[in-house]
CSV table of C-alpha atoms in Angstrom, one decimal:
chain,number,residue,atom,x,y,z
A,9,MET,CA,80.8,-49.7,115.1
A,10,THR,CA,84.4,-49.9,116.1
A,11,ARG,CA,85.5,-52.9,113.9
A,12,ARG,CA,85.5,-53.0,110.1
A,13,PRO,CA,82.2,-54.4,108.8
A,14,LEU,CA,82.0,-57.9,107.5
A,15,VAL,CA,80.3,-58.5,104.2
A,16,ALA,CA,79.2,-61.9,102.8
A,17,VAL,CA,79.7,-62.1,99.0
A,18,THR,CA,77.8,-64.8,97.2
A,19,ALA,CA,79.8,-67.5,95.3
A,20,CYS,CA,78.9,-69.5,92.3
A,21,VAL,CA,79.7,-73.2,91.9
A,22,LYS,CA,82.0,-73.9,88.9
A,23,SER,CA,83.7,-76.9,87.7
A,24,ILE,CA,87.5,-76.6,87.6
A,25,ASN,CA,89.5,-79.7,86.6
A,26,ASN,CA,86.4,-81.8,87.0
A,27,ALA,CA,85.9,-80.7,90.6
A,28,PRO,CA,83.4,-78.2,92.0
A,29,PHE,CA,84.7,-74.9,93.3
A,30,HIS,CA,82.9,-72.1,95.1
A,31,SER,CA,84.2,-69.0,93.3
A,32,VAL,CA,83.8,-65.2,93.3
A,33,GLU,CA,85.3,-62.9,90.7
A,34,ASP,CA,88.0,-60.6,92.2
A,35,LYS,CA,86.3,-57.4,91.3
A,36,TYR,CA,83.4,-57.9,93.8
A,37,LEU,CA,85.8,-58.4,96.7
A,38,HIS,CA,87.9,-55.4,95.8
A,39,ALA,CA,84.8,-53.2,95.4
A,40,VAL,CA,83.6,-54.1,98.9
A,41,ALA,CA,87.1,-53.6,100.4
A,42,LEU,CA,87.8,-50.3,98.6
A,43,GLY,CA,84.4,-48.8,98.0
A,44,ALA,CA,82.5,-49.9,101.2
A,45,ASP,CA,85.6,-50.0,103.4
A,46,ALA,CA,84.5,-53.4,104.6
A,47,THR,CA,86.0,-56.9,104.8
A,48,PRO,CA,84.5,-59.3,102.1
A,49,ILE,CA,84.1,-62.9,103.0
A,50,VAL,CA,83.1,-65.4,100.3
A,51,LEU,CA,79.8,-67.1,101.0
A,52,PRO,CA,79.7,-70.7,99.5
A,53,ALA,CA,76.6,-71.9,97.7
A,54,LEU,CA,75.7,-74.7,100.1
A,55,GLY,CA,71.9,-74.3,100.0
A,56,GLU,CA,70.1,-75.7,103.1
A,57,ALA,CA,73.5,-76.3,104.8
A,58,ILE,CA,73.6,-72.5,105.4
A,59,ASP,CA,71.4,-71.0,108.1
A,60,PRO,CA,70.3,-67.4,107.2
A,61,GLY,CA,69.8,-66.6,110.8
A,62,GLU,CA,73.4,-67.4,111.7
A,63,LEU,CA,74.6,-65.3,108.8
A,64,LEU,CA,72.6,-62.3,110.1
A,65,GLU,CA,74.3,-62.7,113.4
A,66,ARG,CA,77.8,-62.7,111.9
A,67,PHE,CA,77.6,-60.4,108.9
A,68,ASP,CA,76.8,-56.7,108.6
A,69,GLY,CA,75.8,-56.8,105.0
A,70,PHE,CA,75.5,-58.9,101.9
A,71,VAL,CA,76.5,-58.6,98.2
A,72,PHE,CA,74.8,-60.8,95.6
A,73,THR,CA,77.1,-61.0,92.6
A,74,GLY,CA,76.7,-61.3,88.9
A,75,SER,CA,77.4,-64.6,87.1
A,76,LEU,CA,77.4,-66.3,83.8
A,77,SER,CA,74.6,-68.6,85.1
A,78,ASN,CA,70.9,-67.7,85.2
A,79,VAL,CA,68.2,-68.3,87.7
A,80,GLU,CA,66.4,-71.5,87.0
A,81,PRO,CA,63.0,-70.5,85.4
A,82,ALA,CA,61.1,-72.9,87.6
A,83,HIS,CA,61.6,-70.5,90.5
A,84,TYR,CA,59.4,-67.9,88.8
A,85,ALA,CA,57.1,-70.2,86.8
A,86,GLY,CA,59.0,-69.3,83.6
A,87,THR,CA,59.2,-71.4,80.4
A,88,PRO,CA,62.1,-74.0,80.5
A,89,SER,CA,65.5,-72.7,79.5
A,90,ARG,CA,66.9,-73.3,76.0
A,91,GLU,CA,69.4,-76.1,75.7
A,92,GLY,CA,72.9,-74.9,76.8
A,93,THR,CA,71.7,-72.3,79.2
A,94,ALA,CA,74.0,-72.1,82.3
A,95,HIS,CA,72.3,-72.7,85.6
A,96,ASP,CA,73.6,-73.0,89.2
A,97,PRO,CA,71.0,-74.9,91.3
A,98,GLN,CA,73.2,-74.7,94.4
A,99,ARG,CA,73.4,-70.9,94.2
A,100,ASP,CA,69.6,-70.6,93.6
A,101,ALA,CA,69.1,-72.8,96.7
A,102,THR,CA,71.3,-70.5,98.7
A,103,THR,CA,70.5,-67.0,97.5
A,104,LEU,CA,66.7,-67.0,97.1
A,105,PRO,CA,65.8,-68.1,100.6
A,106,LEU,CA,68.6,-65.9,102.0
A,107,LEU,CA,67.3,-62.8,100.2
A,108,ARG,CA,63.8,-63.3,101.7
A,109,ARG,CA,65.2,-63.6,105.2
A,110,LEU,CA,67.4,-60.5,104.7
A,111,ILE,CA,64.5,-58.4,103.5
A,112,GLU,CA,62.5,-59.5,106.5
A,113,ALA,CA,65.3,-58.6,108.8
A,114,ASP,CA,66.1,-55.3,107.1
A,115,ALA,CA,69.7,-56.2,106.5
A,116,PRO,CA,71.9,-54.1,104.0
A,117,VAL,CA,71.8,-55.8,100.6
A,118,LEU,CA,73.5,-54.8,97.4
A,119,ALA,CA,72.4,-57.0,94.5
A,120,LEU,CA,74.3,-56.8,91.2
A,121,CYS,CA,73.3,-58.1,87.7
A,122,ARG,CA,72.3,-61.8,88.4
A,123,GLY,CA,71.9,-60.7,92.0
A,124,MET,CA,69.2,-58.1,91.0
A,125,GLN,CA,67.4,-60.8,89.1
A,126,GLU,CA,67.6,-63.1,92.2
A,127,LEU,CA,66.2,-60.2,94.2
A,128,ASN,CA,63.2,-59.8,91.9
A,129,VAL,CA,62.5,-63.6,91.8
A,130,ALA,CA,62.9,-63.9,95.6
A,131,CYS,CA,60.2,-61.1,95.9
A,132,GLY,CA,57.8,-63.0,93.5
A,133,GLY,CA,58.7,-61.3,90.2
A,134,THR,CA,59.6,-62.8,86.8
A,135,LEU,CA,62.4,-62.5,84.3
A,136,HIS,CA,62.8,-62.0,80.5
A,137,GLN,CA,65.2,-64.7,79.4
A,138,HIS,CA,66.3,-63.2,76.1
A,139,VAL,CA,65.9,-59.4,76.2
A,140,HIS,CA,67.6,-58.8,72.8
A,141,GLU,CA,64.9,-60.8,71.1
A,142,LEU,CA,62.0,-58.6,72.4
A,143,PRO,CA,60.5,-56.0,70.1
A,144,SER,CA,61.8,-52.5,70.8
A,145,LYS,CA,64.4,-53.6,73.3
A,146,LEU,CA,68.1,-52.8,73.1
A,147,ASP,CA,70.8,-55.5,72.9
A,148,HIS,CA,72.0,-55.4,76.5
A,149,ARG,CA,74.4,-58.3,76.1
A,150,ALA,CA,78.1,-58.1,76.9
A,151,PRO,CA,80.6,-56.7,74.4
A,152,PRO,CA,83.0,-59.3,72.9
A,153,ALA,CA,85.1,-61.1,75.4
A,154,SER,CA,88.2,-60.4,73.2
A,155,LEU,CA,88.1,-56.7,74.2
A,156,PRO,CA,90.2,-55.5,77.1
A,157,ARG,CA,88.3,-55.7,80.4
A,158,ALA,CA,88.6,-51.9,80.8
A,159,VAL,CA,86.6,-51.5,77.5
A,160,ARG,CA,84.1,-54.3,78.3
A,161,TYR,CA,83.2,-52.8,81.7
A,162,ALA,CA,83.5,-49.1,80.9
A,163,PRO,CA,80.3,-47.3,81.9
A,164,GLU,CA,79.7,-46.2,78.3
A,165,HIS,CA,77.2,-48.8,77.0
A,166,HIS,CA,73.9,-47.0,77.3
A,167,ARG,CA,72.2,-44.3,79.4
A,168,VAL,CA,69.8,-45.0,82.3
A,169,ARG,CA,67.2,-42.6,83.7
A,170,LEU,CA,67.3,-42.4,87.5
A,171,GLN,CA,64.0,-42.1,89.3
A,172,PRO,CA,63.6,-38.5,90.4
A,173,GLY,CA,64.0,-38.2,94.2
A,174,GLY,CA,65.2,-41.8,94.4
A,175,LEU,CA,68.3,-43.2,96.1
A,176,LEU,CA,70.4,-43.5,93.0
A,177,ALA,CA,69.5,-40.0,91.8
A,178,ARG,CA,70.6,-38.6,95.1
A,179,LEU,CA,73.9,-40.5,94.9
A,180,ALA,CA,74.5,-39.4,91.3
A,181,GLY,CA,73.5,-35.8,91.8
A,182,THR,CA,71.7,-36.1,88.4
A,183,GLU,CA,68.8,-38.0,86.8
A,184,GLU,CA,70.7,-39.6,83.9
A,185,VAL,CA,74.0,-41.6,83.9
A,186,MET,CA,75.9,-43.9,81.6
A,187,VAL,CA,76.4,-47.5,82.7
A,188,ASN,CA,78.0,-50.7,81.5
A,189,SER,CA,75.6,-53.4,80.2
A,190,LEU,CA,76.5,-57.1,80.2
A,191,HIS,CA,73.3,-59.1,80.6
A,192,GLU,CA,70.9,-61.1,78.5
A,193,GLN,CA,68.2,-61.6,81.1
A,194,ALA,CA,66.3,-58.9,83.0
A,195,ILE,CA,63.2,-58.1,85.0
A,196,ASP,CA,59.9,-58.7,83.4
A,197,ARG,CA,57.2,-58.4,86.1
A,198,LEU,CA,58.4,-56.5,89.1
A,199,GLY,CA,58.3,-58.4,92.4
A,200,PRO,CA,55.9,-57.0,95.1
A,201,GLY,CA,57.6,-54.6,97.4
A,202,LEU,CA,60.2,-53.5,94.9
A,203,GLU,CA,60.2,-50.0,93.4
A,204,VAL,CA,62.0,-48.9,90.2
A,205,GLU,CA,65.1,-46.8,90.7
A,206,ALA,CA,66.3,-46.7,87.1
A,207,THR,CA,65.2,-47.6,83.5
A,208,ALA,CA,67.1,-47.9,80.2
A,209,PRO,CA,66.0,-46.0,77.1
A,210,ASP,CA,64.0,-49.0,76.0
A,211,GLY,CA,62.0,-49.0,79.2
A,212,LEU,CA,63.8,-52.0,80.7
A,213,ILE,CA,64.1,-51.9,84.5
A,214,GLU,CA,67.8,-51.3,85.4
A,215,ALA,CA,67.7,-50.8,89.1
A,216,VAL,CA,65.3,-51.4,92.0
A,217,ARG,CA,65.1,-51.0,95.8
A,218,PHE,CA,62.8,-52.6,98.3
A,219,ALA,CA,60.4,-50.0,99.7
A,220,GLY,CA,60.6,-49.4,103.5
A,221,ARG,CA,64.0,-51.0,104.0
A,222,ARG,CA,67.1,-49.0,104.8
A,223,PHE,CA,69.2,-50.4,102.0
A,224,VAL,CA,68.1,-53.2,99.7
A,225,LEU,CA,69.3,-52.1,96.3
A,226,GLY,CA,69.6,-54.0,93.0
A,227,VAL,CA,71.3,-52.7,89.9
A,228,GLN,CA,71.5,-54.5,86.6
A,229,TRP,CA,74.8,-53.0,85.6
A,230,HIS,CA,78.3,-53.5,87.1
A,231,PRO,CA,79.4,-50.7,89.4
A,232,GLU,CA,81.8,-53.1,91.1
A,233,ALA,CA,84.0,-53.0,88.0
A,234,CYS,CA,84.3,-49.2,88.1
A,235,VAL,CA,84.7,-48.3,91.8
A,236,GLU,CA,88.2,-46.7,91.3
A,237,ALA,CA,87.5,-44.8,88.0
A,238,ASP,CA,83.8,-43.8,88.2
A,239,ALA,CA,82.4,-41.5,90.8
A,240,PHE,CA,78.8,-42.8,90.6
A,241,SER,CA,79.9,-46.4,91.0
A,242,ARG,CA,82.1,-45.5,93.9
A,243,ALA,CA,79.1,-43.6,95.5
A,244,ILE,CA,77.0,-46.7,95.4
A,245,PHE,CA,79.5,-48.7,97.4
A,246,ASN,CA,80.3,-45.7,99.7
A,247,GLU,CA,76.6,-45.6,100.6
A,248,PHE,CA,76.5,-49.4,101.1
A,249,GLY,CA,79.4,-49.0,103.5
A,250,ARG,CA,77.6,-46.2,105.3
A,251,GLN,CA,74.6,-48.4,105.8
A,252,LEU,CA,76.8,-51.2,107.1
A,253,ARG,CA,77.8,-48.9,109.9
A,254,HIS,CA,74.3,-47.5,110.5
A,255,GLY,CA,73.1,-50.7,112.2
């Protein structure tokens, strides 16, 4: 590849001044540009108006971002959400069918936080909606918003054990790392085709990959927030960038 790879980065639909905006937090775009040495392009959440086949022709890889919203439980036959739970139906309508098409086409995919949950649901898995309320589980929710961002996203929240011989263990050069944790929902039943890449001390699945694909990786933490300061986070995006050029 002689040109810089193009990466589609999924957007959320948010209301700003009573108008809908398609938005992506800056950290995802910077991580793609700096860590993967690629050009990020914001992918609007337009549902059926977007043709996954056309995206495959134009983009070299795809990043599925985190979000304050959650996947609608109807997509995995879950119990209805509690009142006040944030959802983004336009994003669900965009990302879930797109992920299925990308897996089929063996396109490079990096799915982060909500993105990993979307990956699991797209593969037929289910989600825990309130992990901190489950017996024997840690509280994986975000630190207080009043803390500086560098503290909230520092990879110091809890350890994860990386699968021996797995992709992440190879990138880390070890089988245990510290990560940042900012999520209330997480994988319950693993979707068919997905294999566990990392687990938290409480047994919660923290990373997955799709078996038999060159690079379909999901992580529950936020490496995009630490690309400049953390070698392991940078290695994840470096490998994503390498796979973009592999095809």
